[in-house]
Amino acid sequence: MFEPLVTWQLARTWTAVTQRILGAADRPLLSGRYRMETCWGSAWSDFPAAVDDKAARLWELWAIVAAACGPWWPGEHHCVVTERPQLLATEPAGDFGEVGLHRADGPAVRYGDGWELYFWHGTHVPAWVITDPTADAIDRENNAEVRRCAIESLGWPAYLEEAGTRLMATAPDPGNHGFELMLYDAPRNQRVLVAVNGSVERDGTRRRYGLTVPGYFTDPVDAAAWTYGLTGAQYAQLLHRT
């Protein structure tokens, strides 16, 4: 049980949190001339039965350092040490207590010198995605992943309304009871179907998303069925979709 309960959590949280922060930092500091150290190993200090008295004291010292600073880069004649962030906003990101960076109303990471990072469900995004998402800014963005995050931050209905698309029709979603399908007109003989995910996210919410469908659809149920390779009549018989 040690692997899933300790090692996996540390490794995955390192990748989803610490590594993302370091990746956004200045590149010269992360060059191969430096060997980075962190204090994740101090978790072993909670298992004193597995070590002798001398090793236990070493783990205790590591734990003290872990509580006082962030990653550090030791050199032969100097050592670069980082402070811990003053703000670190996370959300559940696994079945064993792992977390990822996310905050919907501000920076997910902030240091004492004012350096901030913004994350949307684990994706590093520019500040405007969180603080001021607009249809114009989204349409100017070249990065597809950043666009997706910005649309989710603004909300699909709000984005489509700002973008000048027209709501053509709505209908209850047969495969996701209690939620609506919304079909919008779009340029270039296309339509956008906005639906709610049938599965609940880890935080208990349901993600709303948009799908591009052919421009000949006028019925949201038919459009939703098309995305599954079904007819509208077949989709209407679904008990639940994921």
mmCIF file of C-alpha atoms in Angstrom:
data_model
loop_
_atom_site.group_PDB
_atom_site.id
_atom_site.type_symbol
_atom_site.label_atom_id
_atom_site.label_comp_id
_atom_site.label_asym_id
_atom_site.label_seq_id
_atom_site.Cartn_x
_atom_site.Cartn_y
_atom_site.Cartn_z
ATOM 1 C CA MET A 1 0.000 0.000 0.000
ATOM 2 C CA PHE A 2 2.992 2.320 0.409
ATOM 3 C CA GLU A 3 3.338 2.767 -3.364
ATOM 4 C CA PRO A 4 -0.207 4.103 -4.050
ATOM 5 C CA LEU A 5 -0.601 5.931 -0.753
ATOM 6 C CA VAL A 6 2.760 7.719 -0.632
ATOM 7 C CA THR A 7 5.045 7.279 -3.656
ATOM 8 C CA TRP A 8 2.378 7.756 -6.337
ATOM 9 C CA GLN A 9 0.911 10.797 -4.605
ATOM 10 C CA LEU A 10 4.314 12.432 -4.314
ATOM 11 C CA ALA A 11 5.343 11.697 -7.898
ATOM 12 C CA ARG A 12 2.065 12.809 -9.463
ATOM 13 C CA THR A 13 1.716 15.882 -7.305
ATOM 14 C CA TRP A 14 5.332 16.786 -8.117
ATOM 15 C CA THR A 15 4.529 16.580 -11.836
ATOM 16 C CA ALA A 16 1.221 18.451 -11.570
ATOM 17 C CA VAL A 17 2.309 21.188 -9.158
ATOM 18 C CA THR A 18 6.024 21.719 -8.500
ATOM 19 C CA GLN A 19 7.197 20.849 -12.001
ATOM 20 C CA ARG A 20 4.594 23.164 -13.554
ATOM 21 C CA ILE A 21 5.757 26.069 -11.396
ATOM 22 C CA LEU A 22 9.421 25.429 -12.150
ATOM 23 C CA GLY A 23 8.628 25.129 -15.851
ATOM 24 C CA ALA A 24 7.219 28.660 -15.822
ATOM 25 C CA ALA A 25 10.281 30.087 -14.069
ATOM 26 C CA ASP A 26 13.315 31.628 -15.765
ATOM 27 C CA ARG A 27 15.072 29.068 -17.941
ATOM 28 C CA PRO A 28 18.680 29.971 -16.978
ATOM 29 C CA LEU A 29 18.001 28.821 -13.428
ATOM 30 C CA LEU A 30 16.851 25.440 -14.711
ATOM 31 C CA SER A 31 19.834 24.770 -16.951
ATOM 32 C CA GLY A 32 21.798 21.532 -16.744
ATOM 33 C CA ARG A 33 24.524 23.223 -14.706
ATOM 34 C CA TYR A 34 22.288 22.954 -11.653
ATOM 35 C CA ARG A 35 21.027 19.856 -9.878
ATOM 36 C CA MET A 36 17.694 20.579 -8.277
ATOM 37 C CA GLU A 37 16.790 19.181 -4.874
ATOM 38 C CA THR A 38 13.447 19.055 -3.094
ATOM 39 C CA CYS A 39 12.246 17.738 0.217
ATOM 40 C CA TRP A 40 9.688 15.180 -0.907
ATOM 41 C CA GLY A 41 11.889 12.529 0.687
ATOM 42 C CA SER A 42 11.052 13.970 4.092
ATOM 43 C CA ALA A 43 7.804 11.995 3.880
ATOM 44 C CA TRP A 44 9.888 9.031 5.006
ATOM 45 C CA SER A 45 10.265 10.726 8.386
ATOM 46 C CA ASP A 46 6.716 9.570 9.140
ATOM 47 C CA PHE A 47 7.940 5.972 9.041
ATOM 48 C CA PRO A 48 10.615 5.862 11.792
ATOM 49 C CA ALA A 49 10.277 2.107 12.198
ATOM 50 C CA ALA A 50 11.866 1.674 8.782
ATOM 51 C CA VAL A 51 15.092 3.500 9.679
ATOM 52 C CA ASP A 52 17.665 3.450 12.453
ATOM 53 C CA ASP A 53 18.187 6.306 14.904
ATOM 54 C CA LYS A 54 20.883 7.991 12.813
ATOM 55 C CA ALA A 55 18.806 7.907 9.634
ATOM 56 C CA ALA A 56 15.726 9.073 11.529
ATOM 57 C CA ARG A 57 17.622 12.206 12.580
ATOM 58 C CA LEU A 58 18.558 12.882 8.949
ATOM 59 C CA TRP A 59 14.928 12.526 7.846
ATOM 60 C CA GLU A 60 13.927 14.892 10.638
ATOM 61 C CA LEU A 61 16.379 17.496 9.345
ATOM 62 C CA TRP A 62 14.961 17.111 5.843
ATOM 63 C CA ALA A 63 11.481 17.694 7.225
ATOM 64 C CA ILE A 64 12.652 20.918 8.910
ATOM 65 C CA VAL A 65 14.060 22.170 5.603
ATOM 66 C CA ALA A 66 10.872 21.152 3.788
ATOM 67 C CA ALA A 67 8.836 23.324 6.137
ATOM 68 C CA ALA A 68 11.105 26.325 5.559
ATOM 69 C CA CYS A 69 11.761 26.549 1.810
ATOM 70 C CA GLY A 70 10.942 25.292 -1.652
ATOM 71 C CA PRO A 71 13.237 23.562 -4.167
ATOM 72 C CA TRP A 72 16.918 24.428 -4.131
ATOM 73 C CA TRP A 73 19.832 24.133 -6.540
ATOM 74 C CA PRO A 74 23.093 23.207 -4.757
ATOM 75 C CA GLY A 75 26.383 24.138 -6.384
ATOM 76 C CA GLU A 76 29.986 23.550 -5.413
ATOM 77 C CA HIS A 77 30.416 27.063 -4.018
ATOM 78 C CA HIS A 78 26.850 28.351 -3.716
ATOM 79 C CA CYS A 79 23.260 27.212 -3.321
ATOM 80 C CA VAL A 80 20.162 28.835 -4.805
ATOM 81 C CA VAL A 81 17.176 28.434 -2.474
ATOM 82 C CA THR A 82 13.579 29.355 -3.280
ATOM 83 C CA GLU A 83 10.967 30.549 -0.854
ATOM 84 C CA ARG A 84 7.687 28.714 -0.574
ATOM 85 C CA PRO A 85 4.719 30.342 -2.321
ATOM 86 C CA GLN A 86 2.386 32.465 -0.222
ATOM 87 C CA LEU A 87 -0.582 31.121 -2.182
ATOM 88 C CA LEU A 88 -1.005 27.669 -3.691
ATOM 89 C CA ALA A 89 -4.520 26.815 -4.913
ATOM 90 C CA THR A 90 -5.160 23.206 -5.895
ATOM 91 C CA GLU A 91 -7.964 20.785 -6.666
ATOM 92 C CA PRO A 92 -8.221 16.978 -6.404
ATOM 93 C CA ALA A 93 -6.483 15.279 -9.339
ATOM 94 C CA GLY A 94 -6.448 11.568 -8.528
ATOM 95 C CA ASP A 95 -7.885 8.730 -6.510
ATOM 96 C CA PHE A 96 -5.129 8.691 -3.883
ATOM 97 C CA GLY A 97 -5.012 12.303 -2.739
ATOM 98 C CA GLU A 98 -3.055 13.788 -5.654
ATOM 99 C CA VAL A 99 -3.700 17.451 -6.430
ATOM 100 C CA GLY A 100 -3.297 19.772 -9.412
ATOM 101 C CA LEU A 101 -3.153 23.548 -9.764
ATOM 102 C CA HIS A 102 -6.437 25.382 -10.326
ATOM 103 C CA ARG A 103 -8.194 28.582 -9.341
ATOM 104 C CA ALA A 104 -11.184 30.065 -11.139
ATOM 105 C CA ASP A 105 -11.088 33.589 -9.666
ATOM 106 C CA GLY A 106 -7.424 34.556 -9.407
ATOM 107 C CA PRO A 107 -3.834 33.318 -9.467
ATOM 108 C CA ALA A 108 -3.262 29.732 -8.369
ATOM 109 C CA VAL A 109 0.329 30.508 -7.342
ATOM 110 C CA ARG A 110 1.698 33.679 -5.774
ATOM 111 C CA TYR A 111 5.116 34.367 -4.281
ATOM 112 C CA GLY A 112 6.117 37.098 -1.861
ATOM 113 C CA ASP A 113 7.723 39.199 -4.592
ATOM 114 C CA GLY A 114 4.428 39.353 -6.509
ATOM 115 C CA TRP A 115 5.237 36.675 -9.110
ATOM 116 C CA GLU A 116 1.973 34.942 -9.997
ATOM 117 C CA LEU A 117 0.842 32.032 -12.135
ATOM 118 C CA TYR A 118 -2.650 31.228 -13.354
ATOM 119 C CA PHE A 119 -3.944 27.691 -13.883
ATOM 120 C CA TRP A 120 -7.233 26.319 -15.155
ATOM 121 C CA HIS A 121 -7.715 22.689 -14.096
ATOM 122 C CA GLY A 122 -3.993 21.995 -14.347
ATOM 123 C CA THR A 123 -3.308 23.999 -17.522
ATOM 124 C CA HIS A 124 -1.001 27.031 -17.242
ATOM 125 C CA VAL A 125 -2.829 29.968 -18.837
ATOM 126 C CA PRO A 126 -2.290 33.727 -19.287
ATOM 127 C CA ALA A 127 -3.875 35.925 -16.615
ATOM 128 C CA TRP A 128 -6.629 37.177 -18.939
ATOM 129 C CA VAL A 129 -8.108 33.678 -19.173
ATOM 130 C CA ILE A 130 -9.052 33.956 -15.495
ATOM 131 C CA THR A 131 -9.383 37.696 -14.901
ATOM 132 C CA ASP A 132 -10.931 38.982 -18.141
ATOM 133 C CA PRO A 133 -11.963 36.304 -20.653
ATOM 134 C CA THR A 134 -13.688 37.776 -23.711
ATOM 135 C CA ALA A 135 -14.736 36.370 -27.069
ATOM 136 C CA ASP A 136 -12.356 38.753 -28.870
ATOM 137 C CA ALA A 137 -9.376 37.651 -26.782
ATOM 138 C CA ILE A 138 -10.309 34.007 -27.271
ATOM 139 C CA ASP A 139 -10.574 34.383 -31.045
ATOM 140 C CA ARG A 140 -7.140 36.057 -31.158
ATOM 141 C CA GLU A 141 -5.482 33.269 -29.168
ATOM 142 C CA ASN A 142 -3.431 30.832 -31.270
ATOM 143 C CA ASN A 143 -3.035 28.122 -28.635
ATOM 144 C CA ALA A 144 -5.993 25.724 -28.847
ATOM 145 C CA GLU A 145 -5.608 24.543 -25.242
ATOM 146 C CA VAL A 146 -5.592 28.111 -23.929
ATOM 147 C CA ARG A 147 -8.689 28.872 -26.047
ATOM 148 C CA ARG A 148 -10.482 25.860 -24.572
ATOM 149 C CA CYS A 149 -9.665 26.956 -21.027
ATOM 150 C CA ALA A 150 -10.731 30.542 -21.730
ATOM 151 C CA ILE A 151 -14.067 29.428 -23.179
ATOM 152 C CA GLU A 152 -14.707 27.238 -20.140
ATOM 153 C CA SER A 153 -13.746 30.143 -17.869
ATOM 154 C CA LEU A 154 -16.108 32.531 -19.653
ATOM 155 C CA GLY A 155 -18.770 29.871 -20.216
ATOM 156 C CA TRP A 156 -19.865 28.468 -23.555
ATOM 157 C CA PRO A 157 -23.206 30.350 -23.742
ATOM 158 C CA ALA A 158 -21.530 33.667 -22.872
ATOM 159 C CA TYR A 159 -18.735 33.072 -25.383
ATOM 160 C CA LEU A 160 -21.127 32.208 -28.198
ATOM 161 C CA GLU A 161 -23.324 35.210 -27.411
ATOM 162 C CA GLU A 162 -20.329 37.584 -27.397
ATOM 163 C CA ALA A 163 -19.053 36.008 -30.616
ATOM 164 C CA GLY A 164 -22.314 36.928 -32.335
ATOM 165 C CA THR A 165 -23.653 33.420 -32.858
ATOM 166 C CA ARG A 166 -27.398 32.852 -32.726
ATOM 167 C CA LEU A 167 -29.123 30.364 -30.443
ATOM 168 C CA MET A 168 -31.250 28.287 -32.803
ATOM 169 C CA ALA A 169 -32.902 25.745 -30.526
ATOM 170 C CA THR A 170 -32.768 24.048 -27.144
ATOM 171 C CA ALA A 171 -34.002 20.647 -26.015
ATOM 172 C CA PRO A 172 -33.788 18.418 -22.945
ATOM 173 C CA ASP A 173 -30.866 15.998 -23.258
ATOM 174 C CA PRO A 174 -32.334 12.467 -23.375
ATOM 175 C CA GLY A 175 -29.000 10.929 -22.422
ATOM 176 C CA ASN A 176 -28.332 13.322 -19.533
ATOM 177 C CA HIS A 177 -31.556 13.917 -17.650
ATOM 178 C CA GLY A 178 -31.986 17.333 -16.078
ATOM 179 C CA PHE A 179 -29.686 19.105 -18.550
ATOM 180 C CA GLU A 180 -30.268 20.922 -21.835
ATOM 181 C CA LEU A 181 -28.764 20.718 -25.283
ATOM 182 C CA MET A 182 -28.270 24.096 -27.003
ATOM 183 C CA LEU A 183 -27.672 24.454 -30.739
ATOM 184 C CA TYR A 184 -26.056 27.652 -32.051
ATOM 185 C CA ASP A 185 -25.583 28.902 -35.590
ATOM 186 C CA ALA A 186 -21.956 29.496 -36.581
ATOM 187 C CA PRO A 187 -19.983 30.778 -39.601
ATOM 188 C CA ARG A 188 -18.879 28.592 -42.525
ATOM 189 C CA ASN A 189 -22.042 26.465 -42.590
ATOM 190 C CA GLN A 190 -21.417 25.008 -39.162
ATOM 191 C CA ARG A 191 -23.335 24.745 -35.930
ATOM 192 C CA VAL A 192 -22.103 24.516 -32.339
ATOM 193 C CA LEU A 193 -23.799 22.092 -29.969
ATOM 194 C CA VAL A 194 -23.371 22.973 -26.287
ATOM 195 C CA ALA A 195 -23.900 20.093 -23.873
ATOM 196 C CA VAL A 196 -23.140 19.141 -20.288
ATOM 197 C CA ASN A 197 -20.865 16.208 -19.541
ATOM 198 C CA GLY A 198 -22.704 13.109 -18.375
ATOM 199 C CA SER A 199 -19.985 12.312 -15.837
ATOM 200 C CA VAL A 200 -19.315 14.309 -12.687
ATOM 201 C CA GLU A 201 -15.869 15.903 -12.291
ATOM 202 C CA ARG A 202 -13.720 15.223 -9.220
ATOM 203 C CA ASP A 203 -14.935 18.450 -7.605
ATOM 204 C CA GLY A 204 -18.576 17.403 -8.024
ATOM 205 C CA THR A 205 -19.361 19.746 -10.919
ATOM 206 C CA ARG A 206 -20.244 18.875 -14.500
ATOM 207 C CA ARG A 207 -18.229 20.340 -17.360
ATOM 208 C CA ARG A 208 -20.060 22.196 -20.134
ATOM 209 C CA TYR A 209 -18.499 21.825 -23.569
ATOM 210 C CA GLY A 210 -19.127 22.743 -27.211
ATOM 211 C CA LEU A 211 -18.961 20.502 -30.275
ATOM 212 C CA THR A 212 -18.877 21.584 -33.914
ATOM 213 C CA VAL A 213 -21.550 19.833 -35.993
ATOM 214 C CA PRO A 214 -22.627 20.176 -39.655
ATOM 215 C CA GLY A 215 -24.669 23.233 -40.565
ATOM 216 C CA TYR A 216 -27.730 21.305 -41.723
ATOM 217 C CA PHE A 217 -28.797 20.369 -38.190
ATOM 218 C CA THR A 218 -31.757 22.248 -36.731
ATOM 219 C CA ASP A 219 -32.601 19.875 -33.863
ATOM 220 C CA PRO A 220 -30.186 19.703 -30.903
ATOM 221 C CA VAL A 221 -31.102 16.052 -30.253
ATOM 222 C CA ASP A 222 -30.269 15.087 -33.845
ATOM 223 C CA ALA A 223 -26.980 16.994 -33.561
ATOM 224 C CA ALA A 224 -26.073 15.223 -30.311
ATOM 225 C CA ALA A 225 -26.964 11.871 -31.863
ATOM 226 C CA TRP A 226 -24.691 12.589 -34.832
ATOM 227 C CA THR A 227 -21.671 12.970 -32.515
ATOM 228 C CA TYR A 228 -22.243 9.357 -31.414
ATOM 229 C CA GLY A 229 -22.961 8.009 -34.892
ATOM 230 C CA LEU A 230 -26.650 7.574 -34.038
ATOM 231 C CA THR A 231 -29.953 8.877 -35.303
ATOM 232 C CA GLY A 232 -32.020 11.240 -33.204
ATOM 233 C CA ALA A 233 -34.541 8.463 -32.515
ATOM 234 C CA GLN A 234 -31.788 6.139 -31.305
ATOM 235 C CA TYR A 235 -30.196 8.789 -29.098
ATOM 236 C CA ALA A 236 -33.574 9.599 -27.556
ATOM 237 C CA GLN A 237 -33.686 6.056 -26.150
ATOM 238 C CA LEU A 238 -30.404 6.376 -24.227
ATOM 239 C CA LEU A 239 -30.776 5.947 -20.489
ATOM 240 C CA HIS A 240 -27.502 7.704 -19.676
ATOM 241 C CA ARG A 241 -24.424 8.859 -21.580
ATOM 242 C CA THR A 242 -20.981 9.473 -20.170
#
